[in-house]
C-alpha cells in the first residue's frame, strides 16, 4: 500500500526534473501564507502589550488586531481613508520584514524542490503572488470600519509586486537558477549586482546613522515628543514604536538631503543644504531629528559626502570581484559607471516607496523627490566609482 510519505517523495523526484507538481504548490502556498500570519501576530501582540500599559485600559484586543492589519496594508502600499484625508505612507520596517520572509519562503521552496528552470521558478512565484493577493484582499475587508476606509487595489498590487520581487531574489539565491541566469548575461553581471548591493547598503546604513546622530543631538526633544500625547508609558511606547517602523522612511529622506534635492514634510517643512523651512509636523519622536532653527545644520553638509562614499564602495567591490577574463583597470572603470547608475536607481526606488501622504492638505506630500534623487545619486556615485573600480582592479591583478 502506498503511503503519504512515499507519494510526497515521488512527487519530489518529479519536481527535481523541473516539472511543477501539486505537492510543491501546496508547500509554496503554506510558506507564503506563513509570512503575513506571523507578521500580523507579531504586530498584534506588540499593540496589545502597548495597550496594557495604558492606565485607562487602552484599545480592546479586536481594535488592536484591526490596527495591526491596517499597518500591514500600509506596508504593502495601501491607503487608509480617514476623516482628515488619505493616509498613504508605508512603514518600511514592516515592508522589509515581509520582503525578508517572502524571499526566504520562496527560496526555501525552490531549494527543496530543486528548481533549476524558469518554468519552475515561475510556478513558485505564481503561487506566492496568488497567496499574497488573496490574503491581502481578505485583510482589506476585515480591517474596515466606519471611521477608516480601505481600498483593495493598491495593497493587493503591492503584495503581488513584493512577492514577485522578494520571492524572485530568494529563488535566485537559494537555487541553481541563479547561476544559470548569471551565466546568460554578458559581462561581469555577478560582480556588478554585488557592487550595486554593497553601495546601496552602505548608503542606507550611513543615512540611518545620520538620523541616529540627529536624534542623539536632541534627546530632550525626543522625550518631549514621545510623551506629548499622554497615555503615560503606553503613549510613549506607541510613539517610539511607530517611529521605529518609519525609521527607513526617515533614512530615505536623508538620502534626498545627501543627494542635494532635499526632502519635504508637507507644505510647511522643507530641508536641504540650500535652506531650511520649518512648519507644523506630526508629533513623533522621529521628528526631533529635524533642525531646530532655519539654519542649515553641519550634519546636513557632512551628509553630502554619502553618495560619494556609496560610489567608492560600489567601485571597490566591483574591481575586486571582476574575473581575469573581464579585462583590466580601464574596463573596470567603464563598468564602474554602470555600478554608480545602479546605486542611484536603487536609491531612487527606495525614496519613491518611502514617500507618501499623511492626510490633510498641509501634509499631502512627504518625502524626497525620487527622480531628482536618483539622478543626483547616480551622477555622484558613478563619478566616485570610476577611479575606485580602476584602482581596485589594478591592485587585484597586481
Coordinates of C-alpha atoms in Angstrom, one line a residue:
X1 CA 0.0 0.0 0.0
X2 CA 1.4 3.4 -1.0
X3 CA 1.8 5.8 2.0
X4 CA 1.5 9.5 2.0
X5 CA 5.2 9.9 2.6
X6 CA 6.1 7.8 -0.4
X7 CA 3.8 9.8 -2.6
X8 CA 5.4 13.0 -1.4
X9 CA 8.8 11.5 -2.1
X10 CA 7.8 10.5 -5.5
X11 CA 6.4 13.9 -6.3
X12 CA 9.6 15.4 -5.0
X13 CA 11.6 13.4 -7.5
X14 CA 9.4 14.6 -10.4
X15 CA 9.9 18.2 -9.1
X16 CA 13.6 17.8 -9.2
X17 CA 13.3 17.5 -13.0
X18 CA 11.9 21.0 -13.1
X19 CA 8.2 20.0 -13.5
X20 CA 5.7 21.6 -11.1
X21 CA 3.7 19.1 -9.0
X22 CA 0.7 19.8 -6.8
X23 CA 2.6 19.0 -3.6
X24 CA 5.0 21.8 -4.3
X25 CA 2.1 24.1 -4.9
X26 CA 0.7 23.4 -1.5
X27 CA 4.1 23.8 0.0
X28 CA 4.6 27.2 -1.7
X29 CA 1.2 28.4 -0.6
X30 CA 1.8 27.4 3.1
X31 CA 5.2 29.0 3.1
X32 CA 3.9 32.2 1.6
X33 CA 0.9 32.3 3.9
X34 CA 3.1 32.0 6.9
X35 CA 4.6 35.4 6.3
X36 CA 1.5 37.6 6.8
X37 CA 0.2 35.3 9.5
X38 CA 3.4 35.6 11.6
X39 CA 3.8 39.3 10.8
X40 CA 0.2 40.1 11.9
X41 CA 0.6 38.0 15.0
X42 CA 3.8 39.9 16.0
X43 CA 2.2 43.3 15.2
X44 CA -1.0 42.5 17.0
X45 CA 0.9 41.1 20.1
X46 CA 3.1 44.2 20.2
X47 CA 0.0 46.5 20.1
X48 CA -1.8 44.5 22.8
X49 CA 1.3 44.8 25.0
X50 CA 1.4 48.6 24.5
X51 CA -2.3 48.9 25.2
X52 CA -1.9 47.1 28.5
X53 CA 0.4 49.9 29.7
X54 CA -2.4 52.4 29.3
X55 CA -3.8 53.3 32.7
X56 CA -7.2 53.9 31.1
X57 CA -7.4 50.4 29.6
X58 CA -6.3 51.3 26.0
X59 CA -7.8 49.7 22.9
X60 CA -9.6 46.3 23.1
X61 CA -8.0 43.3 21.6
X62 CA -10.2 43.5 18.5
X63 CA -9.3 47.1 17.8
X64 CA -5.6 46.3 18.3
X65 CA -5.8 43.5 15.8
X66 CA -7.6 45.8 13.3
X67 CA -4.9 48.4 13.7
X68 CA -2.2 45.7 13.1
X69 CA -4.0 44.8 9.9
X70 CA -4.1 48.4 8.8
X71 CA -0.4 48.8 9.4
X72 CA 0.3 45.7 7.4
X73 CA -1.8 47.0 4.5
X74 CA 0.1 50.4 4.6
X75 CA 3.3 48.4 4.4
X76 CA 2.0 46.8 1.2
X77 CA 1.4 50.3 -0.3
X78 CA -2.3 50.6 0.8
X79 CA -4.2 53.8 1.5
X80 CA -6.4 54.4 4.5
X81 CA -9.3 56.9 4.0
X82 CA -9.5 58.9 7.2
X83 CA -11.7 61.9 8.1
X84 CA -8.6 64.1 7.8
X85 CA -7.8 62.8 4.3
X86 CA -5.9 59.8 2.8
X87 CA -3.1 58.2 4.8
X88 CA -0.7 56.7 2.4
X89 CA 2.8 56.0 3.7
X90 CA 4.4 52.6 4.0
X91 CA 6.1 51.8 7.4
X92 CA 9.1 50.4 5.6
X93 CA 10.4 48.4 8.5
X94 CA 7.3 46.2 8.1
X95 CA 7.8 46.1 4.4
X96 CA 11.4 45.0 4.8
X97 CA 10.3 42.3 7.2
X98 CA 7.7 41.0 4.8
X99 CA 10.2 41.0 1.9
X100 CA 12.7 39.1 4.0
X101 CA 10.1 36.5 4.9
X102 CA 8.8 36.1 1.3
X103 CA 12.3 35.8 0.0
X104 CA 13.2 33.1 2.4
X105 CA 9.9 31.3 1.9
X106 CA 10.2 31.2 -1.9
X107 CA 13.9 30.4 -1.7
X108 CA 13.3 27.5 0.7
X109 CA 10.6 26.0 -1.6
X110 CA 12.9 26.4 -4.7
X111 CA 15.8 24.7 -2.9
X112 CA 13.6 21.9 -1.5
X113 CA 12.1 21.3 -5.0
X114 CA 15.5 21.7 -6.7
X115 CA 14.1 24.3 -9.1
X116 CA 16.5 24.8 -12.0
X117 CA 14.3 26.2 -14.7
X118 CA 12.4 29.4 -15.4
X119 CA 9.2 27.4 -15.5
X120 CA 9.8 26.0 -12.0
X121 CA 10.7 29.4 -10.7
X122 CA 7.7 31.0 -12.3
X123 CA 5.4 28.4 -10.7
X124 CA 6.9 29.2 -7.2
X125 CA 6.4 32.9 -7.7
X126 CA 2.9 32.5 -9.1
X127 CA 1.8 30.6 -6.0
X128 CA 3.4 33.1 -3.7
X129 CA 1.9 36.1 -5.5
X130 CA -1.6 34.5 -5.7
X131 CA -1.4 33.6 -2.0
X132 CA -0.4 37.1 -1.0
X133 CA -3.1 38.7 -3.2
X134 CA -5.8 36.5 -1.7
X135 CA -4.8 37.1 1.9
X136 CA -4.4 40.9 1.3
X137 CA -7.8 41.2 -0.3
X138 CA -9.4 39.4 2.6
X139 CA -7.5 41.6 5.1
X140 CA -8.8 44.8 3.4
X141 CA -12.3 43.6 4.1
X142 CA -11.5 42.6 7.7
X143 CA -9.9 45.9 8.8
X144 CA -12.5 48.3 7.5
X145 CA -14.6 50.3 9.9
X146 CA -16.9 53.3 10.0
X147 CA -14.0 55.6 10.5
X148 CA -11.4 54.0 8.3
X149 CA -12.0 53.1 4.6
X150 CA -9.5 50.8 2.9
X151 CA -9.0 50.4 -0.8
X152 CA -8.4 47.0 -2.3
X153 CA -6.4 47.6 -5.5
X154 CA -3.3 49.3 -4.1
X155 CA -2.4 46.8 -1.3
X156 CA -3.2 43.8 -3.5
X157 CA -1.0 45.1 -6.3
X158 CA 1.7 45.9 -3.7
X159 CA 1.5 42.4 -2.3
X160 CA 1.9 40.9 -5.7
X161 CA 4.9 43.1 -6.6
X162 CA 6.6 42.4 -3.3
X163 CA 6.0 38.6 -3.6
X164 CA 7.4 38.5 -7.1
X165 CA 10.5 40.7 -6.4
X166 CA 11.4 39.4 -3.0
X167 CA 10.5 35.8 -3.9
X168 CA 12.4 36.1 -7.2
X169 CA 15.5 37.2 -5.4
X170 CA 15.1 34.4 -2.9
X171 CA 14.7 31.8 -5.7
X172 CA 17.8 33.1 -7.4
X173 CA 19.8 33.0 -4.2
X174 CA 18.8 29.5 -2.9
X175 CA 18.5 27.6 -6.2
X176 CA 20.7 26.6 -9.1
X177 CA 18.8 29.0 -11.3
X178 CA 20.8 32.0 -10.0
X179 CA 24.0 30.6 -11.6
X180 CA 22.1 29.8 -14.8
X181 CA 20.8 33.4 -15.1
X182 CA 24.2 35.0 -14.2
X183 CA 25.9 32.9 -16.9
X184 CA 23.4 34.1 -19.6
X185 CA 24.2 37.8 -19.0
X186 CA 27.1 39.2 -20.9
X187 CA 29.9 40.9 -18.9
X188 CA 30.6 40.8 -15.2
X189 CA 26.9 40.6 -14.2
X190 CA 27.6 38.8 -10.9
X191 CA 30.2 41.3 -9.8
X192 CA 28.1 44.2 -10.9
X193 CA 25.0 43.4 -8.9
X194 CA 27.1 42.7 -5.8
X195 CA 28.7 46.1 -6.2
X196 CA 25.3 47.8 -6.6
X197 CA 24.1 46.0 -3.5
X198 CA 27.1 46.9 -1.5
X199 CA 26.9 50.6 -2.5
X200 CA 23.2 50.8 -1.7
X201 CA 23.6 49.1 1.7
X202 CA 26.4 51.4 2.7
X203 CA 24.3 54.4 1.6
X204 CA 21.3 53.2 3.6
X205 CA 23.4 52.5 6.7
X206 CA 25.1 55.9 6.6
X207 CA 21.7 57.7 6.1
X208 CA 20.3 55.7 9.1
X209 CA 23.4 56.8 11.1
X210 CA 22.7 60.4 10.2
X211 CA 19.1 60.1 11.6
X212 CA 20.5 58.5 14.8
X213 CA 23.1 61.3 15.3
X214 CA 20.4 63.9 14.7
X215 CA 18.2 62.3 17.3
X216 CA 21.1 61.9 19.8
X217 CA 21.7 65.7 19.4
X218 CA 18.2 66.5 20.7
X219 CA 17.4 63.9 23.4
X220 CA 15.1 66.3 25.2
X221 CA 13.1 66.8 22.1
X222 CA 12.7 63.1 21.6
X223 CA 11.5 62.7 25.2
X224 CA 9.1 65.6 24.9
X225 CA 7.5 64.3 21.7
X226 CA 7.4 60.7 23.0
X227 CA 5.2 61.7 25.9
X228 CA 3.4 64.6 24.3
X229 CA 0.2 62.7 23.5
X230 CA -0.3 61.4 27.0
X231 CA -1.2 57.9 27.9
X232 CA 1.8 57.6 30.2
X233 CA 4.1 54.7 29.3
X234 CA 1.6 53.5 26.7
X235 CA 1.7 56.7 24.7
X236 CA 5.5 56.8 24.9
X237 CA 5.8 53.2 23.8
X238 CA 3.4 53.7 20.9
X239 CA 5.2 56.8 19.7
X240 CA 8.6 55.2 19.9
X241 CA 7.3 52.0 18.2
X242 CA 5.8 54.0 15.3
X243 CA 9.0 56.0 14.9
X244 CA 11.0 52.7 14.6
X245 CA 8.6 51.5 11.9
X246 CA 9.2 54.7 10.0
X247 CA 13.0 54.8 10.5
X248 CA 13.8 53.5 7.0
X249 CA 11.5 56.3 5.6
X250 CA 13.5 58.9 7.6
X251 CA 16.7 57.4 6.2
X252 CA 15.3 57.7 2.7
X253 CA 14.6 61.4 3.3
X254 CA 18.3 61.8 4.4
X255 CA 19.3 60.2 1.1
X256 CA 17.4 63.0 -0.7
X257 CA 19.1 65.5 1.5
X258 CA 22.5 64.0 0.9
X259 CA 21.9 63.9 -2.9
X260 CA 21.0 67.6 -3.0
X261 CA 17.3 67.9 -3.7
X262 CA 16.3 67.7 0.0
X263 CA 13.0 66.5 1.4
X264 CA 9.7 67.9 2.5
X265 CA 7.2 67.1 5.2
X266 CA 4.1 68.7 3.9
X267 CA 3.9 72.2 2.5
X268 CA 5.4 73.9 5.5
X269 CA 8.6 72.0 6.2
X270 CA 11.5 71.6 3.7
X271 CA 15.1 70.7 4.5
X272 CA 18.0 70.9 2.1
X273 CA 21.5 72.3 2.1
X274 CA 20.2 75.4 0.4
X275 CA 17.9 76.3 3.3
X276 CA 15.5 75.1 5.9
X277 CA 11.8 75.9 6.3
X278 CA 10.1 74.7 9.4
X279 CA 6.3 74.3 9.8
X280 CA 3.9 72.0 11.6
X281 CA 4.9 68.3 11.6
X282 CA 3.4 65.2 13.2
X283 CA 4.2 64.8 16.9
X284 CA 6.5 61.8 16.6
X285 CA 9.9 61.3 18.4
X286 CA 11.4 60.8 14.9
X287 CA 10.6 64.5 14.1
X288 CA 13.2 65.6 16.7
X289 CA 15.8 64.8 14.1
X290 CA 14.7 67.9 12.2
X291 CA 16.6 71.1 12.6
X292 CA 15.5 73.4 15.4
X293 CA 16.2 76.6 13.5
X294 CA 16.1 77.9 10.0
X295 CA 19.9 77.5 9.8
X296 CA 21.2 74.5 7.9
X297 CA 22.9 72.2 10.4
X298 CA 26.5 71.0 9.9
X299 CA 25.3 67.4 9.8
X300 CA 23.4 68.2 6.6
X301 CA 26.5 69.5 4.9
X302 CA 28.5 66.5 6.0
X303 CA 25.9 64.1 4.6
X304 CA 26.7 65.4 1.1
X305 CA 29.6 63.0 1.0
X306 CA 27.4 59.9 1.4
X307 CA 26.7 59.3 -2.3
X308 CA 30.4 59.5 -3.0
X309 CA 31.0 57.0 -0.2
X310 CA 28.4 54.7 -1.8
X311 CA 30.1 55.1 -5.2
X312 CA 33.5 54.4 -3.8
X313 CA 32.2 51.2 -2.1
X314 CA 30.5 50.0 -5.2
X315 CA 33.6 50.7 -7.3
X316 CA 35.9 48.9 -4.9
X317 CA 33.7 45.8 -4.7
X318 CA 33.3 45.7 -8.4
X319 CA 37.1 46.0 -9.0
X320 CA 37.9 43.2 -6.6
X321 CA 35.2 40.8 -7.9
X322 CA 35.9 41.1 -11.6
X323 CA 37.4 37.9 -13.1
X324 CA 40.6 37.7 -15.1
X325 CA 38.5 37.4 -18.3
X326 CA 36.7 40.7 -17.6
X327 CA 39.6 43.0 -18.6
X328 CA 41.8 45.4 -16.7
X329 CA 41.5 48.8 -15.0
X330 CA 40.0 50.6 -17.9
X331 CA 37.3 48.1 -18.4
X332 CA 36.6 48.2 -14.6
X333 CA 36.3 51.9 -14.7
X334 CA 33.7 51.7 -17.5
X335 CA 31.7 49.2 -15.5
X336 CA 32.1 51.5 -12.5
X337 CA 29.8 54.0 -14.3
X338 CA 27.1 51.3 -14.6
X339 CA 27.5 50.4 -10.9
X340 CA 27.1 54.0 -9.9
X341 CA 24.0 54.4 -12.0
X342 CA 22.7 51.2 -10.4
X343 CA 23.2 52.6 -6.9
X344 CA 21.3 55.8 -8.0
X345 CA 18.5 53.7 -9.4
X346 CA 18.2 51.6 -6.2
X347 CA 18.2 54.8 -4.1
X348 CA 15.5 56.4 -6.3
X349 CA 13.3 53.4 -5.9
X350 CA 13.8 53.4 -2.1
X351 CA 12.9 57.1 -1.9
X352 CA 9.9 56.5 -4.1
X353 CA 8.3 53.8 -1.9
X354 CA 9.3 55.7 1.3
X355 CA 7.3 58.9 0.5
X356 CA 3.6 59.4 0.7
X357 CA 0.8 61.4 2.2
X358 CA -0.2 61.9 5.9
X359 CA -3.7 63.0 5.2
X360 CA -4.7 66.7 5.0
X361 CA -3.6 69.3 2.6
X362 CA -0.7 70.6 4.8
X363 CA 0.8 67.1 4.9
X364 CA -0.2 65.8 1.5
X365 CA 3.4 65.4 0.2
X366 CA 6.0 63.7 2.4
X367 CA 9.5 62.6 1.4
X368 CA 12.2 63.4 -1.1
X369 CA 11.7 63.7 -4.9
X370 CA 12.5 60.3 -6.3
X371 CA 13.6 61.2 -9.8
X372 CA 15.9 64.1 -8.8
X373 CA 17.4 61.9 -6.0
X374 CA 18.1 59.1 -8.5
X375 CA 19.8 61.4 -11.0
X376 CA 21.9 63.1 -8.3
X377 CA 23.0 59.9 -6.6
X378 CA 23.7 58.2 -9.9
X379 CA 25.9 61.1 -11.1
X380 CA 27.9 61.4 -7.9
X381 CA 28.2 57.6 -7.3
X382 CA 29.3 57.0 -10.9
X383 CA 32.0 59.6 -10.7
X384 CA 33.3 58.1 -7.5
X385 CA 33.0 54.5 -8.7
X386 CA 35.2 55.0 -11.8
X387 CA 38.6 55.6 -10.0
X388 CA 37.7 53.2 -7.2
X389 CA 36.9 50.3 -9.6
X390 CA 40.1 51.1 -11.6
X391 CA 42.4 51.1 -8.6
X392 CA 40.8 48.1 -7.1
X393 CA 41.1 46.2 -10.3
X394 CA 44.7 47.2 -10.8
X395 CA 45.6 46.1 -7.3
X396 CA 43.8 42.8 -7.7
X397 CA 45.7 42.0 -10.9
X398 CA 49.0 43.2 -9.4

